[in-house]
Short mmCIF file of C-alpha atoms in Angstrom, two decimals:
data_model
loop_
_atom_site.label_atom_id
_atom_site.label_comp_id
_atom_site.label_asym_id
_atom_site.label_seq_id
_atom_site.Cartn_x
_atom_site.Cartn_y
_atom_site.Cartn_z
CA MET A 18 2.89 1.97 -6.69
CA ILE A 19 1.33 2.86 -10.05
CA ALA A 20 -0.95 0.16 -11.38
CA VAL A 21 0.53 -1.10 -14.62
CA VAL A 22 -1.03 -4.52 -14.82
CA SER A 23 -3.65 -3.76 -17.42
CA ALA A 24 -4.41 -6.86 -19.42
CA SER A 25 -6.12 -8.17 -22.52
CA LEU A 26 -8.03 -11.41 -22.81
CA ALA A 27 -6.51 -14.18 -24.89
CA ALA A 28 -8.49 -17.02 -26.35
CA PRO A 29 -7.59 -20.34 -24.68
CA GLY A 30 -5.22 -22.33 -26.83
CA THR A 31 -3.55 -19.38 -28.55
CA VAL A 32 0.23 -19.01 -28.52
CA ALA A 33 -0.08 -16.07 -26.10
CA ALA A 34 -2.19 -18.12 -23.69
CA ARG A 35 0.35 -20.93 -23.72
CA GLU A 36 3.30 -18.73 -22.66
CA ARG A 37 4.62 -20.09 -19.39
CA VAL A 38 5.75 -17.00 -17.46
CA ASN A 39 5.92 -13.23 -17.77
CA GLY A 40 9.00 -11.04 -17.32
CA TRP A 41 8.73 -11.35 -13.53
CA GLY A 42 8.70 -15.13 -13.72
CA LEU A 43 5.01 -15.34 -12.80
CA PRO A 44 2.94 -18.10 -14.45
CA LEU A 45 0.58 -16.85 -17.12
CA THR A 46 -3.01 -17.96 -17.58
CA ASP A 47 -5.61 -17.25 -20.25
CA ILE A 48 -5.12 -13.52 -19.50
CA VAL A 49 -2.18 -12.05 -21.38
CA PRO A 50 -0.27 -9.10 -19.88
CA ASP A 51 -0.58 -5.84 -21.77
CA PRO A 52 2.25 -5.92 -24.33
CA ALA A 53 2.75 -2.19 -23.76
CA VAL A 54 4.16 -2.98 -20.30
CA ARG A 55 7.75 -4.23 -20.27
CA PHE A 56 8.25 -6.52 -17.26
CA GLY A 57 11.73 -7.58 -16.20
CA ARG A 58 13.81 -8.95 -13.36
CA LEU A 59 17.50 -8.27 -12.81
CA PRO A 60 19.84 -11.14 -11.83
CA ASN A 61 19.94 -9.71 -8.28
CA GLY A 62 16.16 -10.19 -7.96
CA MET A 63 14.94 -6.61 -8.41
CA LYS A 64 11.79 -6.39 -10.54
CA TYR A 65 10.81 -3.56 -12.87
CA ALA A 66 7.89 -2.57 -15.07
CA ILE A 67 8.00 0.10 -17.78
CA ARG A 68 5.19 1.60 -19.81
CA ARG A 69 5.33 4.39 -22.32
CA ASN A 70 2.67 7.04 -21.74
CA ALA A 71 2.65 10.34 -23.62
CA THR A 72 0.06 12.09 -21.45
CA PRO A 73 1.04 14.53 -20.10
CA LYS A 74 3.52 15.03 -22.89
CA GLY A 75 7.14 14.73 -21.87
CA ALA A 76 6.47 13.85 -18.20
CA ALA A 77 7.07 10.66 -16.23
CA SER A 78 6.20 8.99 -12.92
CA VAL A 79 8.73 6.79 -11.13
CA ARG A 80 8.12 4.58 -8.10
CA LEU A 81 10.59 2.52 -6.10
CA HIS A 82 8.65 0.08 -3.97
CA PHE A 83 9.92 -2.17 -1.19
CA ALA A 84 7.94 -5.14 0.14
CA PHE A 85 8.69 -3.88 3.63
CA GLY A 86 6.78 -1.99 6.26
CA SER A 87 6.02 -1.79 9.95
CA LEU A 88 4.97 -5.45 10.18
CA ALA A 89 8.67 -6.32 9.88
CA GLU A 90 9.53 -4.47 13.09
CA ASN A 91 10.12 -6.15 16.43
CA GLU A 92 8.97 -4.58 19.69
CA GLN A 93 12.16 -2.48 19.95
CA GLU A 94 11.82 -1.24 16.36
CA ARG A 95 8.26 0.13 16.35
CA GLY A 96 8.25 3.14 14.03
CA LEU A 97 11.70 2.56 12.52
CA ALA A 98 10.43 1.59 9.04
CA HIS A 99 8.92 5.08 8.83
CA PHE A 100 12.04 6.59 10.44
CA ILE A 101 14.17 5.00 7.68
CA GLU A 102 11.95 6.65 5.06
CA HIS A 103 12.75 10.04 6.62
CA MET A 104 16.47 9.28 6.78
CA ALA A 105 16.56 8.41 3.08
CA PHE A 106 16.31 12.17 2.44
CA ASN A 107 18.93 13.00 5.08
CA GLY A 108 22.27 11.80 3.83
CA THR A 109 23.58 9.01 1.62
CA THR A 110 27.03 7.92 0.48
CA ASN A 111 27.07 10.41 -2.40
CA VAL A 112 24.53 13.01 -1.27
CA ALA A 113 25.15 15.14 1.81
CA GLU A 114 22.46 15.68 4.43
CA GLY A 115 19.95 18.24 3.19
CA ASP A 116 21.14 18.12 -0.43
CA MET A 117 18.71 15.56 -1.89
CA VAL A 118 15.70 17.85 -1.82
CA LYS A 119 17.82 20.71 -3.21
CA ILE A 120 18.98 18.51 -6.10
CA LEU A 121 15.39 17.62 -6.93
CA GLU A 122 14.24 21.24 -6.65
CA ARG A 123 16.90 22.25 -9.15
CA GLN A 124 15.27 19.79 -11.55
CA GLY A 125 11.88 21.43 -11.07
CA LEU A 126 10.45 18.98 -8.52
CA ALA A 127 8.71 20.34 -5.42
CA PHE A 128 8.88 18.30 -2.22
CA GLY A 129 5.39 16.98 -1.53
CA PRO A 130 3.57 17.12 -4.88
CA ASP A 131 6.49 15.80 -6.98
CA THR A 132 8.81 14.15 -4.45
CA ASN A 133 7.48 12.06 -1.62
CA ALA A 134 7.45 8.70 0.12
CA SER A 135 5.10 6.60 2.22
CA THR A 136 5.40 3.74 4.68
CA GLY A 137 2.63 1.26 5.39
CA PHE A 138 2.25 -2.07 7.12
CA ASP A 139 3.83 -4.05 4.29
CA ALA A 140 5.13 -1.50 1.76
CA THR A 141 7.47 1.47 1.54
CA THR A 142 7.33 3.51 -1.66
CA TYR A 143 9.43 6.41 -2.96
CA MET A 144 7.74 8.61 -5.56
CA LEU A 145 9.07 11.01 -8.16
CA GLU A 146 6.99 13.02 -10.65
CA LEU A 147 9.32 14.24 -13.38
CA PRO A 148 8.06 17.31 -15.23
CA LYS A 149 10.23 16.31 -18.17
CA ALA A 150 11.72 12.90 -18.95
CA ASP A 151 14.89 14.29 -20.48
CA LYS A 152 18.40 12.91 -19.99
CA GLN A 153 19.31 15.21 -17.11
CA ARG A 154 16.21 14.50 -15.05
CA LEU A 155 16.29 10.77 -15.77
CA ASP A 156 19.94 10.62 -14.71
CA THR A 157 19.09 12.48 -11.51
CA ALA A 158 16.05 10.33 -10.73
CA PHE A 159 17.81 6.99 -11.13
CA PHE A 160 20.91 8.22 -9.31
CA LEU A 161 18.90 9.34 -6.28
CA LEU A 162 16.72 6.22 -6.17
CA ARG A 163 19.85 4.09 -6.26
CA GLU A 164 21.17 6.11 -3.32
CA VAL A 165 17.93 5.47 -1.41
CA ALA A 166 18.10 1.77 -2.22
CA SER A 167 21.48 1.01 -0.67
CA GLU A 168 23.46 4.10 0.35
CA VAL A 169 21.62 5.74 3.28
CA THR A 170 24.30 6.54 5.88
CA PHE A 171 22.36 7.08 9.15
CA ASP A 172 24.75 9.62 10.57
CA PRO A 173 24.04 9.71 14.35
CA ASP A 174 23.77 13.51 14.42
CA ALA A 175 21.36 13.45 11.47
CA VAL A 176 19.30 10.77 13.22
CA ASN A 177 19.04 12.94 16.33
CA ARG A 178 17.95 15.94 14.30
CA GLU A 179 15.23 13.93 12.54
CA ARG A 180 13.76 12.15 15.56
CA GLY A 181 12.18 15.35 16.89
CA ILE A 182 10.38 15.88 13.58
CA ILE A 183 8.98 12.34 13.66
CA ILE A 184 7.86 12.63 17.30
CA SER A 185 6.03 15.87 16.41
CA GLU A 186 4.42 14.14 13.45
CA ARG A 187 3.31 11.27 15.66
CA ARG A 188 1.81 13.55 18.30
CA ALA A 189 -0.03 15.55 15.63
CA ARG A 190 -1.65 12.32 14.45
CA ASP A 191 -2.53 11.08 17.94
CA ASN A 192 -6.21 11.95 17.84
CA TYR A 193 -9.57 10.19 18.09
CA GLN A 194 -9.32 9.03 14.49
CA LEU A 195 -6.06 7.19 15.12
CA ARG A 196 -7.40 5.72 18.36
CA ARG A 197 -10.49 4.49 16.56
CA VAL A 198 -8.32 2.76 13.94
CA VAL A 199 -6.25 1.06 16.64
CA ASP A 200 -9.41 -0.01 18.47
CA SER A 201 -10.87 -1.41 15.26
CA PHE A 202 -7.74 -3.41 14.42
CA ALA A 203 -7.60 -4.81 17.94
CA PHE A 204 -11.23 -5.93 17.81
CA HIS A 205 -11.39 -7.29 14.27
CA TYR A 206 -7.93 -8.85 14.09
CA PRO A 207 -6.82 -9.65 17.68
CA LEU A 208 -4.38 -12.37 16.55
CA THR A 209 -2.45 -10.01 14.27
CA ASN A 210 0.13 -7.27 14.84
CA TYR A 211 -1.78 -4.50 13.07
CA ALA A 212 -2.95 -2.69 16.21
CA ASN A 213 0.59 -2.75 17.64
CA ARG A 214 2.50 -1.96 14.47
CA LEU A 215 1.11 1.31 13.18
CA PRO A 216 3.84 2.78 10.95
CA ILE A 217 4.06 5.95 13.04
CA GLY A 218 5.50 3.89 15.92
CA THR A 219 5.88 4.85 19.56
CA ASP A 220 7.50 7.82 21.30
CA ALA A 221 9.66 5.49 23.41
CA VAL A 222 11.25 3.80 20.40
CA ILE A 223 11.55 6.89 18.22
CA SER A 224 13.16 8.95 20.97
CA SER A 225 15.77 6.32 21.80
CA ALA A 226 16.47 4.48 18.52
CA SER A 227 20.14 4.41 17.60
CA ALA A 228 21.64 4.91 14.18
CA ALA A 229 22.88 1.33 14.35
CA SER A 230 19.38 -0.07 14.91
CA LEU A 231 18.04 1.91 11.94
CA ALA A 232 20.90 0.70 9.75
CA SER A 233 20.29 -2.91 10.80
CA LEU A 234 16.62 -2.83 9.80
CA TYR A 235 17.49 -0.98 6.58
CA GLN A 236 20.05 -3.58 5.53
CA ARG A 237 17.66 -6.45 6.23
CA TYR A 238 14.88 -5.15 3.97
CA TYR A 239 16.25 -2.56 1.53
CA ARG A 240 17.46 -5.28 -0.77
CA PRO A 241 17.01 -5.95 -4.50
CA GLU A 242 14.94 -9.09 -3.94
CA PHE A 243 12.35 -6.98 -2.07
CA ALA A 244 12.36 -4.08 -4.57
CA THR A 245 10.27 -3.17 -7.61
CA LEU A 246 10.83 -0.12 -9.80
CA VAL A 247 7.94 1.17 -11.92
CA PHE A 248 8.35 3.76 -14.68
CA VAL A 249 5.41 5.22 -16.60
CA GLY A 250 6.12 8.15 -18.86
CA ASP A 251 6.95 9.72 -22.18
CA ALA A 252 10.22 7.91 -22.84
CA ASP A 253 11.49 4.96 -24.86
CA PRO A 254 11.02 1.78 -22.75
CA ALA A 255 14.20 0.27 -24.18
CA LEU A 256 16.17 3.32 -23.03
CA ILE A 257 14.63 3.20 -19.56
CA GLU A 258 15.32 -0.52 -19.26
CA ALA A 259 18.96 0.07 -20.17
CA ARG A 260 19.23 2.79 -17.50
CA ILE A 261 17.68 0.51 -14.86
CA LYS A 262 20.12 -2.28 -15.71
CA ALA A 263 23.09 0.09 -15.68
CA LYS A 264 22.17 1.68 -12.35
CA PHE A 265 20.78 -1.25 -10.32
CA SER A 266 22.43 -4.44 -11.60
CA ASP A 267 25.41 -4.15 -9.21
CA TRP A 268 23.16 -3.69 -6.16
CA THR A 269 23.56 -6.50 -3.63
CA GLY A 270 22.16 -6.93 -0.16
CA ARG A 271 24.33 -6.62 2.95
CA GLY A 272 24.16 -9.41 5.49
CA PRO A 273 21.19 -11.77 5.90
CA ALA A 274 17.82 -10.82 4.48
CA GLY A 275 14.92 -10.05 6.79
CA ALA A 276 12.24 -12.63 7.44
CA LYS A 277 9.00 -12.62 5.47
CA LEU A 278 6.50 -10.19 6.95
CA ASP A 279 4.19 -11.97 9.39
CA PRO A 280 0.71 -10.42 9.65
CA GLY A 281 -0.53 -13.04 12.13
CA ARG A 282 -3.81 -14.84 11.51
CA VAL A 283 -7.58 -14.46 11.64
CA ASP A 284 -9.62 -16.93 13.69
CA LEU A 285 -12.30 -17.92 11.19
CA LYS A 286 -14.07 -20.01 13.88
CA ARG A 287 -14.49 -17.03 16.17
CA ALA A 288 -18.02 -16.68 17.51
CA GLY A 289 -20.07 -13.59 16.84
CA ASP A 290 -18.83 -10.64 18.84
CA ALA A 291 -19.51 -6.95 19.35
CA ALA A 292 -17.63 -3.91 20.59
CA ALA A 293 -18.11 -0.16 20.93
CA PHE A 294 -15.77 2.81 20.67
CA ALA A 295 -16.86 6.11 22.16
CA ASP A 296 -15.47 9.60 21.73
CA PRO A 297 -17.40 12.88 21.82
CA ALA A 298 -15.70 14.05 18.62
CA ILE A 299 -16.90 11.26 16.34
CA GLU A 300 -20.17 10.69 14.55
CA THR A 301 -22.46 7.77 15.40
CA SER A 302 -21.70 4.86 13.10
CA VAL A 303 -22.25 1.11 12.99
CA SER A 304 -20.73 -1.70 10.97
CA MET A 305 -21.12 -5.45 10.59
CA SER A 306 -18.32 -7.58 9.18
CA VAL A 307 -17.79 -11.20 8.19
CA ASN A 308 -14.40 -12.80 7.49
CA ARG A 309 -13.91 -15.55 4.93
CA PRO A 310 -10.78 -17.60 4.23
CA TRP A 311 -8.01 -15.82 2.37
CA GLU A 312 -7.81 -16.84 -1.24
CA ASP A 313 -5.47 -15.71 -3.98
CA PRO A 314 -6.27 -17.85 -7.03
CA ALA A 315 -4.59 -17.52 -10.40
CA ASP A 316 -5.64 -14.50 -12.46
CA THR A 317 -7.95 -16.11 -15.03
CA ARG A 318 -10.96 -14.98 -17.02
CA SER A 319 -13.30 -17.07 -14.88
CA GLU A 320 -11.78 -15.64 -11.68
CA ARG A 321 -12.16 -12.08 -12.96
CA ARG A 322 -15.78 -12.81 -13.80
CA ARG A 323 -16.40 -14.15 -10.29
CA ARG A 324 -14.80 -11.11 -8.66
CA PHE A 325 -16.73 -8.80 -10.97
CA ILE A 326 -20.03 -10.40 -9.92
CA GLN A 327 -19.11 -10.02 -6.26
CA ALA A 328 -18.17 -6.37 -6.72
CA THR A 329 -21.40 -5.73 -8.63
CA ALA A 330 -23.48 -7.27 -5.85
CA MET A 331 -21.79 -4.98 -3.32
CA ALA A 332 -22.45 -1.97 -5.55
CA LEU A 333 -26.12 -2.91 -5.92
CA LEU A 334 -26.54 -3.38 -2.18
CA THR A 335 -24.87 0.00 -1.63
CA ARG A 336 -27.33 1.56 -4.07
CA ARG A 337 -30.27 0.10 -2.15
CA LEU A 338 -28.85 1.50 1.07
CA GLN A 339 -28.44 4.87 -0.63
CA ILE A 340 -32.16 4.86 -1.46
CA VAL A 341 -32.84 4.48 2.27
CA VAL A 342 -30.39 7.29 3.05
CA ASN A 343 -32.18 9.58 0.60
CA SER A 344 -35.65 8.80 1.91
CA GLU A 345 -37.56 11.35 3.95
CA ASP A 346 -36.67 11.40 7.67
CA SER A 347 -34.09 8.66 7.19
CA LYS A 348 -32.17 7.53 10.25
CA LEU A 349 -29.11 7.01 8.05
CA LEU A 350 -26.75 9.76 6.91
CA SER A 351 -24.68 7.40 4.74
CA ALA A 352 -24.32 3.66 4.20
CA ALA A 353 -22.37 1.22 2.06
CA ALA A 354 -21.52 -2.42 1.44
CA SER A 355 -17.90 -3.32 0.74
CA GLN A 356 -15.53 -6.22 0.36
CA SER A 357 -11.81 -5.97 0.93
CA PRO A 358 -8.82 -8.29 1.17
CA SER A 359 -6.71 -8.40 4.30
CA ARG A 360 -3.70 -9.84 2.52
CA ASP A 361 -2.71 -13.35 3.61
CA LEU A 362 -5.33 -13.20 6.37
CA ALA A 363 -8.94 -13.13 5.16
CA TRP A 364 -11.49 -11.55 2.86
CA THR A 365 -13.70 -9.17 4.82
CA SER A 366 -17.23 -8.19 3.82
CA THR A 367 -18.69 -5.18 5.62
CA LEU A 368 -21.96 -3.29 5.91
CA SER A 369 -21.56 0.15 7.45
CA ALA A 370 -23.65 3.22 8.13
CA VAL A 371 -23.42 6.63 9.73
CA THR A 372 -26.61 7.38 11.63
CA ARG A 373 -28.20 10.33 13.32
CA ASP A 374 -27.15 10.72 16.95
CA GLY A 375 -28.72 8.03 19.10
CA ASP A 376 -30.11 6.04 16.17
CA TRP A 377 -27.41 3.37 15.92
CA LYS A 378 -29.84 0.54 16.78
CA ASP A 379 -32.08 1.57 13.90
CA GLY A 380 -28.96 1.64 11.71
CA VAL A 381 -28.13 -1.96 12.58
CA GLN A 382 -31.71 -3.04 11.88
CA ILE A 383 -31.78 -1.33 8.47
CA LEU A 384 -28.47 -2.85 7.43
CA GLU A 385 -29.62 -6.31 8.49
CA GLN A 386 -32.98 -5.97 6.71
CA GLU A 387 -31.44 -4.83 3.43
CA LEU A 388 -28.92 -7.66 3.53
CA ARG A 389 -31.65 -10.24 4.16
CA ARG A 390 -33.75 -8.80 1.34
CA ALA A 391 -30.84 -9.02 -1.10
CA LEU A 392 -29.97 -12.58 -0.07
CA LYS A 393 -33.58 -13.77 -0.33
CA HIS A 394 -34.78 -11.94 -3.43
CA GLY A 395 -31.61 -10.98 -5.28
CA PHE A 396 -31.78 -8.05 -7.70
CA THR A 397 -33.99 -7.14 -10.62
CA GLU A 398 -32.67 -6.57 -14.13
#
């Protein structure tokens, strides 16, 4: 989704700093949300954020995000979160199969650059880029997103027509790069479902999934309490908020809600370990990673300062590695230090390098030496 959580710093003790919650009901700290962003939550639980932006003039971006992805699938549903995304464009209560894209094209939106969707492990997002935020296009955008949210029909014939497209997409992606990703997930996070829940799914499930099974998963997770709508564009926020309320306030979930997504866990007491992945098509690369406990503290000035220092240290270490890369006859072709969150699991710090063929041992040694040097001596001004 579009990042709209820009913020300003409020002095502790001011009225702004003492506000209890924002429009989403989240506790506020000494960082005050940007007043240009209008946060809100409908009585049914759906959240929204609106920001006026006049560049490019007259245009708007709209995102409908669901806190739902392939991690919600059981073994018999692998790939169905992504399948649902496809079916959202293939028939709803008020839009016949094949008509949604035509409706958008009549409004000047091309499928791909202006109209698209994506499914990940824990998120599904529908995206519209409106060339003009006028009444007609806004009406069309909110109407179609409301159809996606609760009105997908899953006609069995339409499901059968779409499954071949998804199987072809899966087979086109089944290459050494995908296999390397699966291998990496299985090695780094063996107690999680990531390696077995790639959004593209499996041929066996996709080729046999029924319309009823798709509808069941859809109804469990396409619900207002799991949804967030973000609007950024050249339009009056009050007008957009009124449209959101008018179009989505009557939306209610059908049947019981799906369980919270379960990513599994990371064994932080795991002993040091190593693994190799070989394929003649890939370059020689090495990486070293360390997992730390997951933390998600309140968004405060002191926490932002701490994270900034960490990010700066990683950038400085990356710069030192780049000096090695650029040196004459270097064994490294590229190298970097990074830190990333594996949400609800761990924080992962990684040193990685691409080396010349056969020089991976030298790559490991260089990474280790530069890390030791940084830890022992720090950085100069």
